[in-house]
Amino acid sequence: GAVVSQHPSRVICKSGTSVKIECRSLDFQATTMFWYRQFPKQSLMLMATSNEGSKATYEQGVEKDKFLINHASLTLSTLTVTSAHPEDSSFYICSARVQNTDTQYFGPGTRLTVL
Amino acid sequence: GDSVTQMEGPVTLSEEAFLTINCTYTATGYPSLFWYVQYPGEGLQLLLKATKADDKGSNKGFEATYRKETTSFHLEKGSVQVSDSAVYFCAYGNTGNQFYFGTGTSLTVIP
């Protein structure tokens, strides 16, 4: 149980294009989903927290107009990187959590490369 | 503020050696404590957790005990295998939206 999927697992795009990453909780309802970014050999950096049906809460320094997050259902959240640039290249990981529980379950990550 | 401090790596061990990865935390309240493992190119997998003081989490031969008096949650395994090579993250969280990760410790086990 508690499986989280991400799609795509890997994407390469040209500079200036937008990329959408999906995060799904497959066997539970996730009232809260989190989006992280991970640079090589570093820990995870929380980008934003999204609650189903509400606007996402972004961490300081994360541009909400660049990283659009939608959490339209209890099993799906999407992260759209708008007008991507090479510096946006990174490993993006989502996690999901059931309401009033403490454990986050992570997706397998999406490797974004912007040329 | 709240934080997690984790033993820096990288750590290289021979197969069947004993493993300890130290983790200490500072927290307000009474969080749950976690160890996650990340294999190359993958996301994080929950390895074990403990929800209150003196609880011991265990999985796949790994153990960690929630020590409130020393604010620690050290990860141990008696005999590591090559397949244990990965990055290990200590973390703490609660039912709110606060979740703190350590910096990760890279473990390489050589045959």
CSV table of C-alpha atoms in Angstrom, one decimal:
chain,number,residue,atom,x,y,z
A,1,GLY,CA,0.0,0.0,0.0
A,2,ALA,CA,0.8,3.7,0.0
A,3,VAL,CA,2.2,3.9,-3.6
A,4,VAL,CA,2.8,7.2,-5.3
A,5,SER,CA,3.6,7.4,-9.0
A,6,GLN,CA,5.1,10.2,-11.0
A,7,HIS,CA,4.9,10.8,-14.7
A,8,PRO,CA,7.0,11.2,-16.7
A,9,SER,CA,10.1,9.7,-15.1
A,10,ARG,CA,12.3,11.6,-17.4
A,11,VAL,CA,11.8,14.6,-19.7
A,12,ILE,CA,14.0,16.6,-22.0
A,13,CYS,CA,12.7,19.9,-23.3
A,14,LYS,CA,13.9,23.0,-25.1
A,15,SER,CA,14.4,26.2,-23.2
A,16,GLY,CA,11.2,28.3,-23.1
A,17,THR,CA,8.8,25.4,-23.2
A,18,SER,CA,6.5,24.3,-20.4
A,19,VAL,CA,6.6,20.9,-18.8
A,20,LYS,CA,3.9,19.2,-16.7
A,21,ILE,CA,4.7,16.6,-14.1
A,22,GLU,CA,2.0,14.4,-12.6
A,23,CYS,CA,1.9,12.9,-9.1
A,24,ARG,CA,-0.6,10.3,-8.3
A,25,SER,CA,-1.4,8.4,-5.1
A,26,LEU,CA,-2.5,5.0,-6.4
A,27,ASP,CA,-4.1,3.3,-3.4
A,28,PHE,CA,-4.9,6.1,-1.0
A,29,GLN,CA,-6.4,9.5,-0.9
A,30,ALA,CA,-3.8,12.2,-0.4
A,31,THR,CA,-5.2,15.3,1.2
A,32,THR,CA,-1.8,16.9,1.1
A,33,MET,CA,0.9,16.6,-1.5
A,34,PHE,CA,4.4,18.1,-1.4
A,35,TRP,CA,6.8,19.0,-4.2
A,36,TYR,CA,10.5,18.8,-3.7
A,37,ARG,CA,13.5,19.6,-5.8
A,38,GLN,CA,16.8,17.7,-5.4
A,39,PHE,CA,20.1,18.8,-6.7
A,40,PRO,CA,22.9,16.3,-7.3
A,41,LYS,CA,24.2,14.8,-4.1
A,42,GLN,CA,22.1,17.1,-2.0
A,43,SER,CA,19.0,16.7,0.2
A,44,LEU,CA,15.5,17.5,-0.8
A,45,MET,CA,14.4,21.1,-0.9
A,46,LEU,CA,10.7,21.6,-0.3
A,47,MET,CA,9.1,23.8,-3.0
A,48,ALA,CA,5.5,23.8,-2.1
A,49,THR,CA,2.7,22.2,-0.2
A,50,SER,CA,-0.7,21.6,-1.8
A,51,ASN,CA,-4.0,20.7,-0.2
A,52,GLU,CA,-6.7,19.3,-2.3
A,53,GLY,CA,-9.0,22.0,-3.6
A,54,SER,CA,-6.8,24.8,-2.2
A,55,LYS,CA,-4.0,27.0,-3.5
A,56,ALA,CA,-0.6,25.7,-2.9
A,57,THR,CA,1.6,27.2,-0.3
A,58,TYR,CA,5.1,28.0,-1.7
A,59,GLU,CA,8.3,28.1,0.3
A,60,GLN,CA,10.3,31.3,0.4
A,61,GLY,CA,12.3,31.8,-2.8
A,62,VAL,CA,10.1,29.6,-5.0
A,63,GLU,CA,8.4,31.5,-7.8
A,64,LYS,CA,4.7,30.5,-7.8
A,65,ASP,CA,4.2,31.9,-11.4
A,66,LYS,CA,7.0,29.7,-12.6
A,67,PHE,CA,6.1,26.5,-10.8
A,68,LEU,CA,2.4,26.1,-11.1
A,69,ILE,CA,0.9,23.5,-8.8
A,70,ASN,CA,-2.6,22.1,-9.1
A,71,HIS,CA,-4.2,19.6,-6.7
A,72,ALA,CA,-7.6,19.1,-8.2
A,73,SER,CA,-8.4,15.7,-6.7
A,74,LEU,CA,-7.4,13.6,-3.8
A,75,THR,CA,-5.2,11.4,-5.9
A,76,LEU,CA,-3.6,13.8,-8.4
A,77,SER,CA,-1.4,16.8,-8.1
A,78,THR,CA,0.5,18.4,-11.0
A,79,LEU,CA,3.6,20.6,-11.2
A,80,THR,CA,4.0,22.7,-14.3
A,81,VAL,CA,7.4,24.3,-14.9
A,82,THR,CA,6.6,27.3,-17.1
A,83,SER,CA,9.0,28.7,-19.6
A,84,ALA,CA,11.7,26.3,-18.5
A,85,HIS,CA,15.4,27.3,-18.6
A,86,PRO,CA,18.5,25.2,-18.1
A,87,GLU,CA,18.8,26.3,-14.5
A,88,ASP,CA,15.4,24.5,-13.9
A,89,SER,CA,17.1,21.2,-14.8
A,90,SER,CA,16.8,19.1,-11.7
A,91,PHE,CA,15.2,16.0,-10.1
A,92,TYR,CA,11.7,16.8,-9.0
A,93,ILE,CA,10.1,14.5,-6.4
A,94,CYS,CA,6.5,14.6,-5.0
A,95,SER,CA,5.2,13.1,-1.9
A,96,ALA,CA,1.7,12.5,-0.6
A,97,ARG,CA,0.2,12.2,2.8
A,98,VAL,CA,-3.2,11.2,4.3
A,99,GLN,CA,-4.9,13.8,6.4
A,100,ASN,CA,-4.0,13.8,10.1
A,101,THR,CA,-1.1,11.3,9.6
A,102,ASP,CA,2.6,12.0,9.8
A,103,THR,CA,4.1,9.8,7.1
A,104,GLN,CA,4.9,11.1,3.6
A,105,TYR,CA,5.1,8.6,0.8
A,106,PHE,CA,7.3,9.6,-2.1
A,107,GLY,CA,7.1,9.2,-5.8
A,108,PRO,CA,10.0,7.9,-7.9
A,109,GLY,CA,11.0,11.3,-9.1
A,110,THR,CA,11.1,13.1,-12.5
A,111,ARG,CA,14.4,14.0,-14.1
A,112,LEU,CA,14.0,17.3,-16.0
A,113,THR,CA,16.6,18.4,-18.4
A,114,VAL,CA,16.2,21.7,-20.1
A,115,LEU,CA,18.4,22.2,-23.2
B,1,GLY,CA,14.5,26.5,14.9
B,2,ASP,CA,13.6,22.9,14.2
B,3,SER,CA,16.2,20.9,12.3
B,4,VAL,CA,17.7,17.5,11.7
B,5,THR,CA,21.5,17.0,11.8
B,6,GLN,CA,22.8,13.9,10.1
B,7,MET,CA,26.2,12.3,10.0
B,8,GLU,CA,28.1,13.4,6.9
B,9,GLY,CA,29.3,10.9,4.5
B,10,PRO,CA,30.2,9.3,2.3
B,11,VAL,CA,30.5,6.1,4.3
B,12,THR,CA,32.2,3.0,2.8
B,13,LEU,CA,32.0,-0.3,4.5
B,14,SER,CA,32.9,-3.9,3.6
B,15,GLU,CA,30.1,-6.4,3.3
B,16,GLU,CA,28.9,-7.8,6.6
B,17,ALA,CA,30.3,-4.8,8.6
B,18,PHE,CA,28.3,-3.0,11.2
B,19,LEU,CA,26.6,0.2,10.2
B,20,THR,CA,25.7,3.3,12.3
B,21,ILE,CA,24.5,6.5,10.8
B,22,ASN,CA,24.0,9.2,13.4
B,23,CYS,CA,21.0,11.5,13.4
B,24,THR,CA,20.0,14.1,16.0
B,25,TYR,CA,17.1,16.6,15.9
B,26,THR,CA,15.9,19.7,17.5
B,27,ALA,CA,12.2,20.1,17.6
B,28,THR,CA,9.3,21.8,19.3
B,29,GLY,CA,6.6,19.3,20.3
B,30,TYR,CA,6.8,15.6,19.7
B,31,PRO,CA,7.4,14.7,16.1
B,32,SER,CA,7.6,11.3,14.5
B,33,LEU,CA,11.0,10.3,13.3
B,34,PHE,CA,11.8,8.6,10.0
B,35,TRP,CA,14.6,7.0,8.0
B,36,TYR,CA,14.2,7.1,4.2
B,37,VAL,CA,16.4,5.4,1.7
B,38,GLN,CA,17.1,6.6,-1.9
B,39,TYR,CA,18.6,4.2,-4.4
B,40,PRO,CA,20.4,5.8,-7.4
B,41,GLY,CA,18.0,7.5,-9.8
B,42,GLU,CA,15.0,6.8,-7.7
B,43,GLY,CA,12.7,8.6,-5.2
B,44,LEU,CA,12.7,8.1,-1.5
B,45,GLN,CA,11.4,4.9,0.2
B,46,LEU,CA,10.3,4.8,3.7
B,47,LEU,CA,12.7,2.5,5.6
B,48,LEU,CA,11.4,2.8,9.1
B,49,LYS,CA,9.7,5.2,11.5
B,50,ALA,CA,9.1,5.7,15.2
B,51,THR,CA,6.3,7.8,16.6
B,52,LYS,CA,7.2,8.4,20.2
B,53,ALA,CA,10.0,8.2,22.7
B,54,ASP,CA,11.6,4.8,23.2
B,55,ASP,CA,9.9,3.4,20.1
B,56,LYS,CA,12.1,1.3,17.9
B,57,GLY,CA,11.5,1.2,14.2
B,58,SER,CA,12.9,-1.7,12.2
B,59,ASN,CA,12.9,-3.0,8.7
B,60,LYS,CA,15.1,-5.2,6.5
B,61,GLY,CA,17.6,-5.6,9.3
B,62,PHE,CA,17.8,-1.8,10.0
B,63,GLU,CA,16.9,-0.4,13.4
B,64,ALA,CA,16.6,3.0,15.0
B,65,THR,CA,15.4,3.9,18.4
B,66,TYR,CA,13.7,7.2,19.3
B,67,ARG,CA,15.8,8.6,22.1
B,68,LYS,CA,14.2,11.7,23.6
B,69,GLU,CA,16.9,12.2,26.2
B,70,THR,CA,19.6,12.5,23.6
B,71,THR,CA,17.3,13.8,20.8
B,72,SER,CA,18.7,11.1,18.5
B,73,PHE,CA,17.4,8.5,16.1
B,74,HIS,CA,20.6,6.7,14.9
B,75,LEU,CA,20.3,4.1,12.2
B,76,GLU,CA,22.0,0.7,12.7
B,77,LYS,CA,22.4,-2.5,10.9
B,78,GLY,CA,24.4,-5.4,12.1
B,79,SER,CA,25.6,-6.8,8.8
B,80,VAL,CA,25.4,-4.6,5.6
B,81,GLN,CA,25.1,-6.0,2.1
B,82,VAL,CA,26.2,-4.6,-1.2
B,83,SER,CA,22.5,-4.1,-2.0
B,84,ASP,CA,22.3,-1.6,0.9
B,85,SER,CA,24.4,0.9,-1.0
B,86,ALA,CA,22.2,4.0,-1.2
B,87,VAL,CA,21.7,7.4,0.3
B,88,TYR,CA,19.9,7.5,3.7
B,89,PHE,CA,17.9,10.4,4.9
B,90,CYS,CA,16.9,11.0,8.5
B,91,ALA,CA,13.7,13.1,8.8
B,92,TYR,CA,11.1,14.2,11.3
B,93,GLY,CA,7.6,15.3,10.8
B,94,ASN,CA,4.2,15.6,12.3
B,95,THR,CA,0.6,15.8,11.2
B,96,GLY,CA,1.1,19.4,10.3
B,97,ASN,CA,3.0,20.4,7.2
B,98,GLN,CA,6.4,20.5,8.8
B,99,PHE,CA,8.8,17.9,7.6
B,100,TYR,CA,12.5,18.3,8.0
B,101,PHE,CA,15.2,16.2,6.3
B,102,GLY,CA,18.8,15.7,7.1
B,103,THR,CA,21.4,16.2,4.4
B,104,GLY,CA,21.6,12.6,3.5
B,105,THR,CA,24.4,10.1,4.1
B,106,SER,CA,25.8,8.1,1.1
B,107,LEU,CA,26.6,4.5,1.9
B,108,THR,CA,28.7,2.3,-0.3
B,109,VAL,CA,29.2,-1.3,0.6
B,110,ILE,CA,32.0,-3.1,-1.1
B,111,PRO,CA,32.2,-6.9,-1.5
